[in-house]
Short mmCIF file of C-alpha atoms and ligand atoms in Angstrom, two decimals:
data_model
loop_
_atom_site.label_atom_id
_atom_site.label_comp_id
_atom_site.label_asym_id
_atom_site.label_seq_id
_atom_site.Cartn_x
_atom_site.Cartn_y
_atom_site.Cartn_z
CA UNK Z 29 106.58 92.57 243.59
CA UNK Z 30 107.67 94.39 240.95
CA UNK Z 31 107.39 98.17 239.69
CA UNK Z 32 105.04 96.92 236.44
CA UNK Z 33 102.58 94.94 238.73
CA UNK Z 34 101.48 97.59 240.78
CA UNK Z 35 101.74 100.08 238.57
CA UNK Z 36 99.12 98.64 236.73
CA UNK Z 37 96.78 97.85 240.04
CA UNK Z 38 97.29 101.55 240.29
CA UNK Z 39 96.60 102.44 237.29
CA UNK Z 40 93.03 100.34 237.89
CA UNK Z 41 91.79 101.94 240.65
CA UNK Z 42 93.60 105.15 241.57
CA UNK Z 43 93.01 108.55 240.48
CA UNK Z 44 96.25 110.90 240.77
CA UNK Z 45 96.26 114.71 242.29
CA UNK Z 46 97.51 117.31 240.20
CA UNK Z 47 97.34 114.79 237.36
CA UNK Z 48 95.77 114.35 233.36
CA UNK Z 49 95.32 110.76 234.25
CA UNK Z 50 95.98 110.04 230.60
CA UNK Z 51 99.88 111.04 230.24
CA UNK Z 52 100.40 107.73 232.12
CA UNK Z 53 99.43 105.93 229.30
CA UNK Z 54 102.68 107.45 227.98
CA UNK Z 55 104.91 108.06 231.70
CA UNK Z 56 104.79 105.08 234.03
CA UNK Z 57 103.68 105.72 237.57
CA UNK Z 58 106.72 104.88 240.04
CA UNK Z 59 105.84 102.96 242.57
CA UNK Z 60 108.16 103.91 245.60
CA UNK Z 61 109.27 100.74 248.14
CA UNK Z 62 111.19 102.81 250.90
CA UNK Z 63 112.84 106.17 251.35
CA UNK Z 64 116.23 107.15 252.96
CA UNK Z 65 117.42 110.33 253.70
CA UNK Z 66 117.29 112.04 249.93
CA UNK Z 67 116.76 109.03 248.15
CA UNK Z 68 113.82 106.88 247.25
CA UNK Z 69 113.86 103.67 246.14
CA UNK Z 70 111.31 101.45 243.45
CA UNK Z 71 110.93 97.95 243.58
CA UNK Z 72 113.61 97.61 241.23
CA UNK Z 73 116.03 98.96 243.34
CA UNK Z 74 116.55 101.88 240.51
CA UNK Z 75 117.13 104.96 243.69
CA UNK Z 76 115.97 108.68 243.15
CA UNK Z 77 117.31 111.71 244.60
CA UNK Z 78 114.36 113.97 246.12
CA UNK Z 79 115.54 117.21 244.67
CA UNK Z 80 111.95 119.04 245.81
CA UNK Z 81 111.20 117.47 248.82
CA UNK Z 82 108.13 115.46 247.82
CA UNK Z 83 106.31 118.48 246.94
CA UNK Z 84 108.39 120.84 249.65
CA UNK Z 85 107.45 119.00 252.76
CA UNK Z 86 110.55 117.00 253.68
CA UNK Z 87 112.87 118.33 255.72
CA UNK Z 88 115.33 115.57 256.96
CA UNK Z 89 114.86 113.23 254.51
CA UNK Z 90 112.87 110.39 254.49
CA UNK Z 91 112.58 107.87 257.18
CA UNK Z 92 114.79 109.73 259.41
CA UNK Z 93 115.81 107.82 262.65
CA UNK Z 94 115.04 110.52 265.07
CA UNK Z 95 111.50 111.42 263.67
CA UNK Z 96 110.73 107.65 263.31
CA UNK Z 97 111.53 107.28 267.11
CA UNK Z 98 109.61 110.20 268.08
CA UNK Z 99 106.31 108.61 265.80
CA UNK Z 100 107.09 104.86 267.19
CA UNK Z 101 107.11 106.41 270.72
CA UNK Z 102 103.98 108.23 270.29
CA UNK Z 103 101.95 105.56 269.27
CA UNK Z 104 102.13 103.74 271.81
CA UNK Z 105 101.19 105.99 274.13
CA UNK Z 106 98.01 108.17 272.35
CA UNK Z 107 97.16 108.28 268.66
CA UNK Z 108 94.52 110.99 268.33
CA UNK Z 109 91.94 112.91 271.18
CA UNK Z 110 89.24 114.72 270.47
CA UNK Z 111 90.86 118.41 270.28
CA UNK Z 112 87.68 119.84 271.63
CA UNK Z 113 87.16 119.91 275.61
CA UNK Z 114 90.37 117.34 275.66
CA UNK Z 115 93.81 118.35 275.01
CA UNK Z 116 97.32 116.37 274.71
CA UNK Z 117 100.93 116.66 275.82
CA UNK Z 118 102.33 117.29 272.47
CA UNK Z 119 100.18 119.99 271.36
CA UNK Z 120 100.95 121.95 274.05
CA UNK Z 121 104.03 121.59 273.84
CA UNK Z 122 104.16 122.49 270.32
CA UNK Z 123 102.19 125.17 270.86
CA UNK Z 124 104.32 126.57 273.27
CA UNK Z 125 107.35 126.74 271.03
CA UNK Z 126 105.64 127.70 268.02
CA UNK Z 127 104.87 130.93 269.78
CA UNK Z 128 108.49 131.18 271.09
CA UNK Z 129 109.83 130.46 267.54
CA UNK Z 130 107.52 132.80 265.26
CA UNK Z 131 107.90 136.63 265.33
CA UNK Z 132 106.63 138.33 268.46
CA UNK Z 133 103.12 139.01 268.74
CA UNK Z 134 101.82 135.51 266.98
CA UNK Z 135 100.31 134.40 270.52
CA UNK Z 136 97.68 131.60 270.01
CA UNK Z 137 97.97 128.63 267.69
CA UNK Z 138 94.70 126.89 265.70
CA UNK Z 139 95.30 123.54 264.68
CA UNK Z 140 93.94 121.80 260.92
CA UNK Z 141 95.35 119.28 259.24
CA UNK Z 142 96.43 120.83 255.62
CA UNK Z 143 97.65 123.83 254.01
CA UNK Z 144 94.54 125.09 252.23
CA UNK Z 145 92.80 124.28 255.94
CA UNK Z 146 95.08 126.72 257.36
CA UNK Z 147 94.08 129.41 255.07
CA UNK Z 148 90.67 128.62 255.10
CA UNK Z 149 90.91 129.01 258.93
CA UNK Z 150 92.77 132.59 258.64
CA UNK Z 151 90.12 133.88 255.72
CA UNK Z 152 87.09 133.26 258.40
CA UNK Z 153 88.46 133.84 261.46
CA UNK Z 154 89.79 137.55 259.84
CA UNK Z 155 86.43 138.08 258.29
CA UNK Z 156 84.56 136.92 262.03
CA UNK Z 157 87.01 139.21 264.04
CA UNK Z 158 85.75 142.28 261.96
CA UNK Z 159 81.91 141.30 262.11
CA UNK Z 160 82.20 140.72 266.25
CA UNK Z 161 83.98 144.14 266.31
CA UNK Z 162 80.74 145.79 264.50
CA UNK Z 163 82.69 146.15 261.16
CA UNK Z 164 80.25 144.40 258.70
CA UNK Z 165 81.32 145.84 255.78
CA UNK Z 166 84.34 143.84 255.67
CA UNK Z 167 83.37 141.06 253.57
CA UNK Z 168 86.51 141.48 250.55
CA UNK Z 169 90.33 140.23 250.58
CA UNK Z 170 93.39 141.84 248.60
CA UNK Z 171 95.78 138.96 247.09
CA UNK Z 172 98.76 139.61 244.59
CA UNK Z 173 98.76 138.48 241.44
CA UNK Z 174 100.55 134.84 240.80
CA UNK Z 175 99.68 133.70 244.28
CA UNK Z 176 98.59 130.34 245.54
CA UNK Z 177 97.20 129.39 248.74
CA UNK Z 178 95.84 125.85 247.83
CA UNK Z 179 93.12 124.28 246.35
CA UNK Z 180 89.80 124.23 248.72
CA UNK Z 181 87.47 127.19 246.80
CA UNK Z 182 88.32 129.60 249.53
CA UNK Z 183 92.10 129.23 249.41
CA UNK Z 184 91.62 128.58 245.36
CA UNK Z 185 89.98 132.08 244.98
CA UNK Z 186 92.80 133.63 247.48
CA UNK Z 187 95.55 132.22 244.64
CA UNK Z 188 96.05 133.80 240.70
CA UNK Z 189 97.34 130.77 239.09
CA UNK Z 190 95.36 130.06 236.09
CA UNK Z 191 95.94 126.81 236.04
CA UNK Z 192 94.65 125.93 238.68
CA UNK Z 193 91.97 128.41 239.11
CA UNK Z 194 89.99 129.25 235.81
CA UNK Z 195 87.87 126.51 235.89
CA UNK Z 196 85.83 127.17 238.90
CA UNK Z 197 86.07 130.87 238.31
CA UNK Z 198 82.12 130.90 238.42
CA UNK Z 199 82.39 129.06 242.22
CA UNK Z 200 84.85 131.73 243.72
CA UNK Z 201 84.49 134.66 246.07
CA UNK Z 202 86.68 137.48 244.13
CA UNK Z 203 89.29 139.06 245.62
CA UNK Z 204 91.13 141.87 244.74
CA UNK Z 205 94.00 141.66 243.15
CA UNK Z 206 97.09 143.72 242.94
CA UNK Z 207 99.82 143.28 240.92
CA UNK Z 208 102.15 140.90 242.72
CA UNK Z 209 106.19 142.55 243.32
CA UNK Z 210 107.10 139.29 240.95
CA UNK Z 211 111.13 140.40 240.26
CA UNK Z 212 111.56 138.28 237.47
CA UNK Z 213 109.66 141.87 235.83
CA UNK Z 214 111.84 144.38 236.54
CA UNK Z 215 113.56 146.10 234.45
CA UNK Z 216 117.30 145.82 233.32
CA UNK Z 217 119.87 147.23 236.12
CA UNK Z 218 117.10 147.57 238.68
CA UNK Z 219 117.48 146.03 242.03
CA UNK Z 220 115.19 143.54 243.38
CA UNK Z 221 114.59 146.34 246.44
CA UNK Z 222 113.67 149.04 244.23
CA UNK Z 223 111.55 146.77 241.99
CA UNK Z 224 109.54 145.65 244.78
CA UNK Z 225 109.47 148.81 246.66
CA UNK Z 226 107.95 150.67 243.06
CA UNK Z 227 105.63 147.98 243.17
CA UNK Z 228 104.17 148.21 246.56
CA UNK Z 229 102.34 151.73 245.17
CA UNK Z 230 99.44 149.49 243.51
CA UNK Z 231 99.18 147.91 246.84
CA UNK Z 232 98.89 150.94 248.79
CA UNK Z 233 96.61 152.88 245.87
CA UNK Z 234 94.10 148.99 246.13
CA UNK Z 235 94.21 149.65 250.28
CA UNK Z 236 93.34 153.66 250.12
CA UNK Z 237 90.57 152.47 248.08
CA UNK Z 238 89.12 149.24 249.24
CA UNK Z 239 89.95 149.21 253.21
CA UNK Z 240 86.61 149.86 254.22
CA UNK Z 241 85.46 146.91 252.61
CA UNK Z 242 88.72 144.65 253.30
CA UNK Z 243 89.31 142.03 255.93
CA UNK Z 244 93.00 140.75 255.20
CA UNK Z 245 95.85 140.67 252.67
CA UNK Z 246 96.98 137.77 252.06
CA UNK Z 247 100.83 136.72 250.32
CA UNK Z 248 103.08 134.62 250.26
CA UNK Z 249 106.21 136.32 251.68
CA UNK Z 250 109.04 136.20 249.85
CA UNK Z 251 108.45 133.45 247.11
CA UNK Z 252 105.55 132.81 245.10
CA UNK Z 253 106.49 128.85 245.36
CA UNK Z 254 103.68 127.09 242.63
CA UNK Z 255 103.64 130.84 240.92
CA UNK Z 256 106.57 129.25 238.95
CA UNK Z 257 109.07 130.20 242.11
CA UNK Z 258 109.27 133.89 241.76
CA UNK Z 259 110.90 136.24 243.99
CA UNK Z 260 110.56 139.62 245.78
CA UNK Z 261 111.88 141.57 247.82
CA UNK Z 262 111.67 141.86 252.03
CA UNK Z 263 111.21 145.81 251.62
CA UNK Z 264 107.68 144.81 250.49
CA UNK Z 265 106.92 142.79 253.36
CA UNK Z 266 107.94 145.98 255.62
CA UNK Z 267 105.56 148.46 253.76
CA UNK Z 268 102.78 146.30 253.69
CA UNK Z 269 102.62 145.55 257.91
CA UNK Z 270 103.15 149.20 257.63
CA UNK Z 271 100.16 150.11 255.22
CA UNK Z 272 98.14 146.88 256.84
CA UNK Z 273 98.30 148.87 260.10
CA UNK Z 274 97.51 152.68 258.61
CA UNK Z 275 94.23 151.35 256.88
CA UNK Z 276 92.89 149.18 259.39
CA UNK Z 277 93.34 145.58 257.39
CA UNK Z 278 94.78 142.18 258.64
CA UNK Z 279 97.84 140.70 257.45
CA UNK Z 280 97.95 136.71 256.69
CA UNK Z 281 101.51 135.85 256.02
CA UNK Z 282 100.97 132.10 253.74
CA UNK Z 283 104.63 130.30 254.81
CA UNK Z 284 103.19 126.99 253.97
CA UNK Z 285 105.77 126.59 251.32
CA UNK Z 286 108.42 129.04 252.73
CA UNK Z 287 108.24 128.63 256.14
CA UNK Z 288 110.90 126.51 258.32
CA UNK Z 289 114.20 127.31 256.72
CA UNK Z 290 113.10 127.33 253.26
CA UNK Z 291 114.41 130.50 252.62
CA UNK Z 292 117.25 130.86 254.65
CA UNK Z 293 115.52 132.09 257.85
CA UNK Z 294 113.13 129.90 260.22
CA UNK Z 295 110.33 132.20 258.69
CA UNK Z 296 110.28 134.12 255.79
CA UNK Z 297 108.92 137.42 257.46
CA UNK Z 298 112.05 137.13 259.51
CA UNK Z 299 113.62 138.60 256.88
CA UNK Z 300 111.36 141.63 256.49
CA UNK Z 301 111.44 142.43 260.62
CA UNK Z 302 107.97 141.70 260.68
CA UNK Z 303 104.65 140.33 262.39
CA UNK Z 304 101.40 138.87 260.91
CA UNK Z 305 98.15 139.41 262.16
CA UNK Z 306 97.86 135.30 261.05
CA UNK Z 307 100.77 132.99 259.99
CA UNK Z 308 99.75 129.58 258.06
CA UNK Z 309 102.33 126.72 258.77
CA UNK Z 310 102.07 123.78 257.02
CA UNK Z 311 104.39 121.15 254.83
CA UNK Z 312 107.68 121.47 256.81
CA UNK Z 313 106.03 122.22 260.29
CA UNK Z 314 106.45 117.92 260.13
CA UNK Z 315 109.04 117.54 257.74
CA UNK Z 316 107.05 115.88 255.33
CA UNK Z 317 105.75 113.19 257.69
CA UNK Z 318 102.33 113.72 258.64
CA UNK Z 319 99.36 116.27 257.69
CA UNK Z 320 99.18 118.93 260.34
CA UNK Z 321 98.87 122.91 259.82
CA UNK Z 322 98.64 125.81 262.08
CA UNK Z 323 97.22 128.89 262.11
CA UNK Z 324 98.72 131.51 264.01
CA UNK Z 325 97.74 134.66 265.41
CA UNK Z 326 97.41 137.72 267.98
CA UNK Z 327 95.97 138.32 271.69
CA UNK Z 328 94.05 141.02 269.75
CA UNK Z 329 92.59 138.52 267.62
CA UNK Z 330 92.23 136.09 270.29
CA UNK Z 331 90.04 138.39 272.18
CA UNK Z 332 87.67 139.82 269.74
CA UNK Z 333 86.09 135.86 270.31
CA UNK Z 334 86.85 135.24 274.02
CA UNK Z 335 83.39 136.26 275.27
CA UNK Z 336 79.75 134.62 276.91
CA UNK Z 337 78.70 131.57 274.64
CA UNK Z 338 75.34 133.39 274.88
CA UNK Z 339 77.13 136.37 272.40
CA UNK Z 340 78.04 133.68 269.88
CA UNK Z 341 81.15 134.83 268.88
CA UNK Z 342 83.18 131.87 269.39
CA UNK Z 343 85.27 130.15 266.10
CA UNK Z 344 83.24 126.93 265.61
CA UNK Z 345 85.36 125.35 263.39
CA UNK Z 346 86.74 122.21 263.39
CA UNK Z 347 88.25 119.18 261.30
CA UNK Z 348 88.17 115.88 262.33
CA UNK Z 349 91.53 115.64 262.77
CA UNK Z 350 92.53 118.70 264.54
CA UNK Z 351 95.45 119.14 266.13
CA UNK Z 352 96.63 115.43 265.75
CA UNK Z 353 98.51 113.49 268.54
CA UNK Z 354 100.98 111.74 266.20
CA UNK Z 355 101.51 114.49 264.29
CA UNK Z 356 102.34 116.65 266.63
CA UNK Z 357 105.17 114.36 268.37
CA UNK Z 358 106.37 114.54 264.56
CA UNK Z 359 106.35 118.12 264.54
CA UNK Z 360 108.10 118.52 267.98
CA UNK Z 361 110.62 115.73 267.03
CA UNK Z 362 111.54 118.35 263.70
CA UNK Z 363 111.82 121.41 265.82
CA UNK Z 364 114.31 119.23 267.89
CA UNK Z 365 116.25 118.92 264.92
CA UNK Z 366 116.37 122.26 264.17
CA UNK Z 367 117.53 123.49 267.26
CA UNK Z 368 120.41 120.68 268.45
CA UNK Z 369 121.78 120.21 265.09
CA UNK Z 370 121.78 124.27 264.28
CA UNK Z 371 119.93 123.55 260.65
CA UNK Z 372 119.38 127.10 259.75
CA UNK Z 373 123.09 128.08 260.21
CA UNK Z 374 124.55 124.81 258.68
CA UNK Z 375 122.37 125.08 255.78
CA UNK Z 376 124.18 128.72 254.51
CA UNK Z 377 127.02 125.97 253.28
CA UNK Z 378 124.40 124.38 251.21
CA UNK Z 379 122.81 127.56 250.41
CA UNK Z 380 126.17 128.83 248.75
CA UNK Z 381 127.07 125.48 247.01
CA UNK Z 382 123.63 125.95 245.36
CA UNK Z 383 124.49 129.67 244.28
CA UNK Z 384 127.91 128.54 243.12
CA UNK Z 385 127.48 125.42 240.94
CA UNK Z 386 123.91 127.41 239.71
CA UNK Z 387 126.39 130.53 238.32
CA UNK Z 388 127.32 129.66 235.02
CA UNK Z 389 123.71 128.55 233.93
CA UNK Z 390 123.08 132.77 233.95
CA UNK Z 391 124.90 132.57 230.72
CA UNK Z 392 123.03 129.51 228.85
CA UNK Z 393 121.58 130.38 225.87
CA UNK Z 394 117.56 129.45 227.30
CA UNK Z 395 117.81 130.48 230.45
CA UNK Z 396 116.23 133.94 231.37
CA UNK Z 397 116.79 133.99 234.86
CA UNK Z 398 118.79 131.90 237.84
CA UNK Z 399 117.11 132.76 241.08
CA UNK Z 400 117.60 131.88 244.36
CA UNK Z 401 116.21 132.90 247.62
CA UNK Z 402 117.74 130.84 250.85
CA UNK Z 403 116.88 127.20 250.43
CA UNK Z 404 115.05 127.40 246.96
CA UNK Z 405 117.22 127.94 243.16
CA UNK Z 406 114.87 128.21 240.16
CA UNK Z 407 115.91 128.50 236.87
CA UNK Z 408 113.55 129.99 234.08
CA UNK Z 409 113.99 128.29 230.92
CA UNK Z 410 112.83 130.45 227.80
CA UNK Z 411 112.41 130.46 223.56
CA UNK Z 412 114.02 133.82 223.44
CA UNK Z 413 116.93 134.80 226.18
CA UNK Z 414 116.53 138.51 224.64
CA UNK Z 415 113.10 139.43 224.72
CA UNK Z 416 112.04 136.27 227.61
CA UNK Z 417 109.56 134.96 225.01
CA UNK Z 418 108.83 131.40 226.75
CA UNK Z 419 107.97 128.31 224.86
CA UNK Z 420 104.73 127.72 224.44
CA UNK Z 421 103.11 125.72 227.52
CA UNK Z 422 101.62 123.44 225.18
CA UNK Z 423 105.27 121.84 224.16
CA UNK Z 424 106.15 120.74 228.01
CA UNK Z 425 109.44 121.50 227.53
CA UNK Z 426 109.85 120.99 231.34
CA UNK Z 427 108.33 117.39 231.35
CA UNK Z 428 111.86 115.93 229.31
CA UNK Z 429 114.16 117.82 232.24
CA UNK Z 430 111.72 115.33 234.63
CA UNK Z 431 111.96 112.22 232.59
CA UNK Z 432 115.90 112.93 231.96
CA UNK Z 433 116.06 113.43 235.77
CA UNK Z 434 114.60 109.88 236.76
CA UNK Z 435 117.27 108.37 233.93
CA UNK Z 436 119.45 109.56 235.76
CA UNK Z 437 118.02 108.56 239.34
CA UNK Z 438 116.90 112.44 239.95
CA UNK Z 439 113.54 113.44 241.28
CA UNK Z 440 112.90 117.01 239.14
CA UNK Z 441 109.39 117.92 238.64
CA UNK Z 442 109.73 121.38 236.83
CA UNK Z 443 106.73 123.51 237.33
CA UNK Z 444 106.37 124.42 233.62
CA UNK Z 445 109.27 125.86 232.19
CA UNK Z 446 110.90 126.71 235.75
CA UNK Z 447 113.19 123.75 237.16
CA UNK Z 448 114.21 124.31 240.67
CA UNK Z 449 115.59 122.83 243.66
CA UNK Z 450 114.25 122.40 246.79
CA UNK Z 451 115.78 119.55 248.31
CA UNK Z 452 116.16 118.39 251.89
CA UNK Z 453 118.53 119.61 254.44
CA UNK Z 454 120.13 116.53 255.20
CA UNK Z 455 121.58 116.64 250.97
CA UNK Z 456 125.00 116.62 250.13
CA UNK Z 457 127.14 119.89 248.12
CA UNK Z 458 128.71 116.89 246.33
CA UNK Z 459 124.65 115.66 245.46
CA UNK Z 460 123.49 118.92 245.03
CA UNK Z 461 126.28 119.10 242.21
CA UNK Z 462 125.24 116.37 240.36
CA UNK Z 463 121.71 117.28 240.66
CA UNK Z 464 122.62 120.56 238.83
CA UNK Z 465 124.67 118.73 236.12
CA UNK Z 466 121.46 116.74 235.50
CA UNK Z 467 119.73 119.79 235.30
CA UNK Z 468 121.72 121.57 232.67
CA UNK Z 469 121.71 118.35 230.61
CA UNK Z 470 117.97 118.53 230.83
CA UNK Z 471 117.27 122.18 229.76
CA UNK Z 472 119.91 120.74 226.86
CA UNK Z 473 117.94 118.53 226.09
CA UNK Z 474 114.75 120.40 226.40
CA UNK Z 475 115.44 123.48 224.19
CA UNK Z 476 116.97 120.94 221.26
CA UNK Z 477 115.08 121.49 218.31
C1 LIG S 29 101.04 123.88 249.36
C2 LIG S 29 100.57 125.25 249.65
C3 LIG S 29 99.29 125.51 250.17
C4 LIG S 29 98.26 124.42 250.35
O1 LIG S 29 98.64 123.41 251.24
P1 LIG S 29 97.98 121.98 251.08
O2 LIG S 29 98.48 121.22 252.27
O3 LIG S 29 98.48 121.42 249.78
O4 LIG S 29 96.51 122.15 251.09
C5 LIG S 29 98.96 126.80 250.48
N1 LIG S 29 99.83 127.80 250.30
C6 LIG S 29 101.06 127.60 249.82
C7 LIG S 29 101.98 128.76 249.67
C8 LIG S 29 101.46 126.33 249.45
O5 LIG S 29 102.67 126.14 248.90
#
């Protein structure tokens, strides 16, 4: 087989997320054979480094011997239950350490099978836990500006990126939204704490006035990952549990993206000292191996539900594949490798080497900003270096740093004019070098002309 040939059966019959099918009359599709560790590899044999992960999922690269072995095992043995009245070894297990692992007070664990699931799950079961307390009025969420929390129309109307969003404006509930602590805005000489500490007053000034009629707010803490990979603060994290708890209004902490090392810490709200009312795991809670999501949350929660059927307050909600046997062993299998290898302390090394061979791009001509939080380096291309004028989106100036990458055997997939890295643990400080070289000689060749 070769890369052509099903490219073009593709091309026939598939229709690609996130996609204007149409550029691929102009950008082949690349068929991938097999992945190992960072690389994948086409038909061809041409070999790709996975600088984001496959869309952030992948932990420990792909086809990883110990995962596999946990997944081979598994099958074998039970594939999927029913999740209802039945349970499985795995998932409690999981379960079990996913309480251990997460900050204290996240007791109980409620299984989907995707991201925007996860959310949805945390957006009704918020709303529910105020209407069986007697609080009706609490219909509303708060979100920040920039956000994303996926793409079902609940989690859609939770996120601010255009994009994404606009088009089914007219089919969304309406949150409000406060102006997210986004540091790429503050001014010159001011720190990223006192930016996002300033910022938190439009939060606290939207709770004052809309608590009575708010269930949750909802963020993603630390980095606003498809909000073009922009950065705040932990200070803002510790005033809103703070002002969550004054006015009376859950917290859901969104670590889909951020969660499991991503930023330096097992979670991000590590970072901030802080506990959720919910936490939404997703992507890396399998390393990028199976879909499976969590949502986690409090005994106080917990109980508001736990009653007589006759009440009706229980969470009837359920997908299909809840709480999946094989994805589970998966999961438990990458929380092994976190703990015997000691991933969150090994990865400071790469965490540094991505800070140090970043350093010099500060000073490029087009770029307006090199940021880095743990795990995850963006770098903000720009028109203007002075005044952060960007190009215009219409030029997809971040599209040539993605086809130079794949000349080069790199998998970059700026998110518009923001290329980034994101890459999994088990990469090199001698690949994560050359990834950056390709980089620069992207944005080069991006901003020409
Ligand atoms: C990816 C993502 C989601 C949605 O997860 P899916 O599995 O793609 O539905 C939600 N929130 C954040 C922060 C994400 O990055």
């Amino acid at each position: 087989m070769k890369n052509k040939e099903l490219m073009q059966r593709d091309l026939s019959v598939l229709w690609h997320p996130c996609t204007q099918m149409k550029d691929h009359e102009k950008f082949p599709i690349i068929p991938i054979k097999k992945g190992e560790g960072v690389w994948l590899e086409d038909f061809e044999g041409n070999r790709y480094l996975d600088a984001i992960s496959s869309w952030w999922v992948n932990l420990f690269g792909h086809a990883n011997p110990r995962i596999n072995q946990a997944l081979k095992a598994q099958v074998d043995q039970l594939e999927h239950v029913i999740l209802a009245g039945f349970t499985h070894e795995p998932i409690v297990q999981l379960s079990e350490r996913l309480v251990q692992l997460t900050p204290k007070g996240l007791s109980r664990c409620f299984y989907a099978d995707n991201g925007s699931s996860a959310i949805e799950v945390a957006l009704k079961m918020s709303f529910h836990y105020w209407r069986n307390k007697g609080q009706t009025t609490k219909t509303r969420f708060i979100n920040l500006s920039n956000s994303y929390h996926g793409e079902t129309l609940g989690a859609l109307a939770m996120g601010d990126v255009s994009l994404y969003k606009e088009t089914y404006e007219p089919l969304l509930m309406q949150p409000i939204t406060v102006p997210s602590p986004d540091c790429y805005h503050r001014e010159p000489g001011e720190s990223e704490y006192a930016y996002s500490e300033r910022m938190f007053e439009h939060m606290e000034k939207a709770l004052q006035q809309h608590a009575h009629e708010t269930c949750a707010v909802i963020v993603e803490p630390l980095v606003q990952c498809a909000g073009n990979m922009r950065m705040y603060d932990p200070v803002y994290l510790k005033l809103l549990r703070k002002a969550c708890d004054k006015y009376g209004v859950h917290l859901i902490a969104d670590e889909i993206a951020v969660g499991f090392g991503r930023t330096g810490t097992l979670f991000a709200c590590e970072q901030a000292g802080i506990s959720p009312d919910f936490m939404c795991l997703s992507k890396g809670l399998t390393a990028g191996y199976m879909p499976l999501s969590v949502t986690l949350t409090t005994d106080d929660v917990y109980q508001a539900f736990y009653d007589d059927y006759e009440n009706l307050t229980a969470f009837l909600h359920s997908h299909s594949y809840t709480g999946n046997t094989l994805a589970c062993s998966v999961a438990l299998a990458t929380l092994d490798i976190f703990e015997s290898d000691n991933v969150i302390k090994k990865n400071q090394v790469l965490i540094e080497e991505m800070a140090n061979a970043t350093a010099h791009l500060r000073d490029h001509p087009h770029v307006a900003e090199v940021r880095q939080t743990g795990m995850i380096l963006a770098i903000e291309m720009v028109k203007d270096k002075k005044t952060r004028e960007p190009f215009p989106w219409q030029e997809r100036r971040g599209l040539k740093i993605y086809q130079h990458g794949l000349t080069q055997g790199a998998l970059l997939r700026p998110l518009g004019n923001v290329s980034y890295l994101m890459p999994p643990y088990v990469i090199t400080t001698e690949q994560i070098r050359h990834l950056v070289k390709v980089m620069e000689e992207g944005i080069n060749l991006a901003v020409a002309n």
